[in-house]
Amino acid sequence: MKRVITYGTYDLLHYGHINLLRRAKALGDYLIVVLSTDEFNKAMKNKVCVQSYEERKMILEAIRYVDLVIPEENWEQKIHDVQMYQVDTFCIGSDWEGKFDFLKPYCEVVYLPRTEGISTTQRKSSVVQMFEKKTSK
Ligand code: C2G
């Protein structure tokens, strides 16, 4: 069984995330998503999520491509995760191109082209704009 691992925040899930997860799963038979905790997002990624870790985890677990969701608590856990879960392939979007090449001695490293035209930040601002339009009438 070929095991694939990927990491992310996955706040306000959108089709760019789904494109990534679908291609990640296609690289093997079992996909592990290591999901950034609220604490890690705040402290290390300077991200404040709309959805809590538990909400984001529940949503990811409902996606057909995802087999396991575990917490991402720090930047240093990747080698440990790859070894502990006997991972064959690490993959992530191309916005991280080259950043995780240190994993190459432990597993295959694949950077998948990012889906253009969509981001969580974009989704947040479009909701705000819709709300502002409604309230200004
Ligand atoms: N992604 C994508 N296309 C988009 C948006 C996101 O392919 N339009 C990919 C990202 O490249 C990443 C995954 O979807 O592989 C999740 O994106 P984020 O939730 O933004 O994750 P990120 O903040 O990049 O966290 O240790 C690594 C980090 O946890 C990655």
XYZ file of C-alpha atoms and ligand atoms in Angstrom:
167
model
C 0.000 0.000 0.000
C 1.469 3.331 -1.125
C 1.105 5.966 1.606
C 0.939 9.669 0.815
C 1.135 12.590 3.259
C 0.312 16.264 2.896
C 0.045 19.244 5.255
C -2.194 22.283 5.450
C -4.645 24.573 7.215
C -7.690 23.853 5.000
C -9.763 26.730 6.374
C -13.032 27.438 4.466
C -12.436 24.438 2.208
C -12.548 25.303 -1.509
C -11.984 23.664 -4.887
C -8.258 24.494 -4.817
C -7.949 22.326 -1.714
C -10.053 19.578 -3.301
C -7.868 19.646 -6.450
C -4.824 19.172 -4.231
C -6.341 16.331 -2.205
C -7.591 14.531 -5.321
C -4.144 14.633 -6.952
C -2.429 13.717 -3.685
C -4.582 10.601 -3.329
C -3.862 9.690 -6.968
C -0.177 9.405 -6.006
C -0.898 6.363 -3.832
C -3.529 4.325 -1.997
C -3.740 5.970 1.410
C -3.725 9.726 2.098
C -2.784 11.260 5.436
C -3.609 14.947 5.890
C -1.647 16.643 8.665
C -3.890 19.514 9.666
C -2.519 22.669 11.279
C -3.901 23.138 14.791
C -5.365 26.488 15.840
C -2.351 27.078 18.102
C 0.163 26.295 15.334
C -1.688 28.529 12.876
C -1.723 31.431 15.317
C 1.804 31.065 16.727
C 3.773 29.937 13.672
C 1.761 30.692 10.540
C 0.272 33.982 11.605
C -3.122 32.665 10.471
C -6.379 33.040 12.385
C -8.843 30.500 10.988
C -12.564 31.061 10.583
C -13.114 27.379 11.381
C -11.698 25.590 14.417
C -9.355 22.593 14.141
C -12.237 20.244 15.053
C -14.490 21.719 12.333
C -11.734 21.591 9.713
C -10.864 18.016 10.737
C -14.488 16.837 10.510
C -14.856 18.332 7.030
C -11.614 16.775 5.755
C -12.566 13.356 7.171
C -15.733 13.476 5.044
C -13.755 13.809 1.807
C -13.441 10.583 -0.187
C -9.737 11.170 -0.929
C -8.746 11.508 2.746
C -8.001 8.413 4.862
C -6.564 9.924 8.031
C -6.340 13.410 9.575
C -3.737 14.103 12.276
C -2.590 17.382 13.899
C 0.241 19.563 12.648
C 1.668 21.216 15.769
C 5.088 22.454 14.608
C 7.364 22.876 11.563
C 9.729 20.146 12.805
C 7.446 17.107 12.832
C 7.570 16.137 9.144
C 10.530 13.711 9.251
C 9.035 12.015 12.313
C 5.617 11.788 10.625
C 7.099 10.339 7.405
C 8.966 7.680 9.389
C 6.189 6.877 11.874
C 3.506 6.461 9.190
C 5.894 4.732 6.748
C 5.116 7.340 4.100
C 6.213 6.786 0.497
C 5.343 10.226 -0.869
C 5.136 13.722 0.610
C 3.225 16.218 -1.523
C 2.091 19.811 -1.215
C 1.135 22.715 -3.463
C 3.749 24.403 -5.645
C 3.582 27.568 -3.515
C 5.956 25.559 -1.283
C 8.270 24.542 -4.161
C 11.655 23.463 -2.782
C 10.822 24.194 0.871
C 10.550 20.532 1.865
C 13.395 18.990 -0.172
C 14.996 17.996 3.165
C 12.465 15.131 3.128
C 13.995 13.619 -0.041
C 16.236 11.157 1.878
C 13.107 9.788 3.574
C 10.441 9.759 0.842
C 9.481 11.013 -2.615
C 8.748 14.769 -2.575
C 6.128 16.090 -5.023
C 5.050 19.716 -5.480
C 1.661 19.879 -7.200
C 0.705 22.946 -9.279
C -1.408 25.279 -7.178
C -4.967 25.974 -8.408
C -5.022 29.566 -9.643
C -7.805 32.030 -8.827
C -8.923 30.724 -5.440
C -7.682 31.084 -1.859
C -9.133 31.150 1.633
C -8.242 34.845 1.882
C -10.164 35.504 -1.341
C -13.182 33.608 -0.010
C -13.133 35.619 3.222
C -13.057 38.940 1.350
C -15.847 37.943 -1.050
C -18.100 37.081 1.911
C -17.309 40.447 3.514
C -18.061 42.264 0.226
C -21.386 40.461 -0.134
C -22.302 41.387 3.417
C -21.304 45.031 2.900
C -23.366 45.191 -0.313
C -26.417 43.798 1.512
C -26.141 46.155 4.474
C -25.479 49.281 2.349
C -28.861 48.971 0.536
N -3.631 24.907 -2.394
C -3.692 24.787 -3.781
N -4.348 25.727 -4.499
C -4.950 26.788 -3.890
C -4.897 26.900 -2.480
C -4.222 25.934 -1.748
O -3.138 23.835 -4.356
N -5.598 27.725 -4.648
C -2.916 23.862 -1.644
C -1.712 24.391 -0.875
O -0.566 24.473 -1.705
C -1.565 23.314 0.206
C -3.027 22.892 0.477
O -3.790 23.312 -0.677
O -0.857 22.191 -0.320
C -3.596 23.521 1.717
O -3.472 24.929 1.591
P -3.440 25.804 2.946
O -4.551 25.391 3.824
O -3.259 27.243 2.558
O -2.120 25.250 3.631
P -0.774 26.044 3.992
O -1.109 27.218 4.823
O -0.029 26.215 2.746
O -0.080 24.998 4.996
O 3.581 22.608 6.847
C 2.962 23.050 5.652
C 1.796 23.964 5.924
O 0.958 23.436 6.935
C 0.998 24.204 4.641
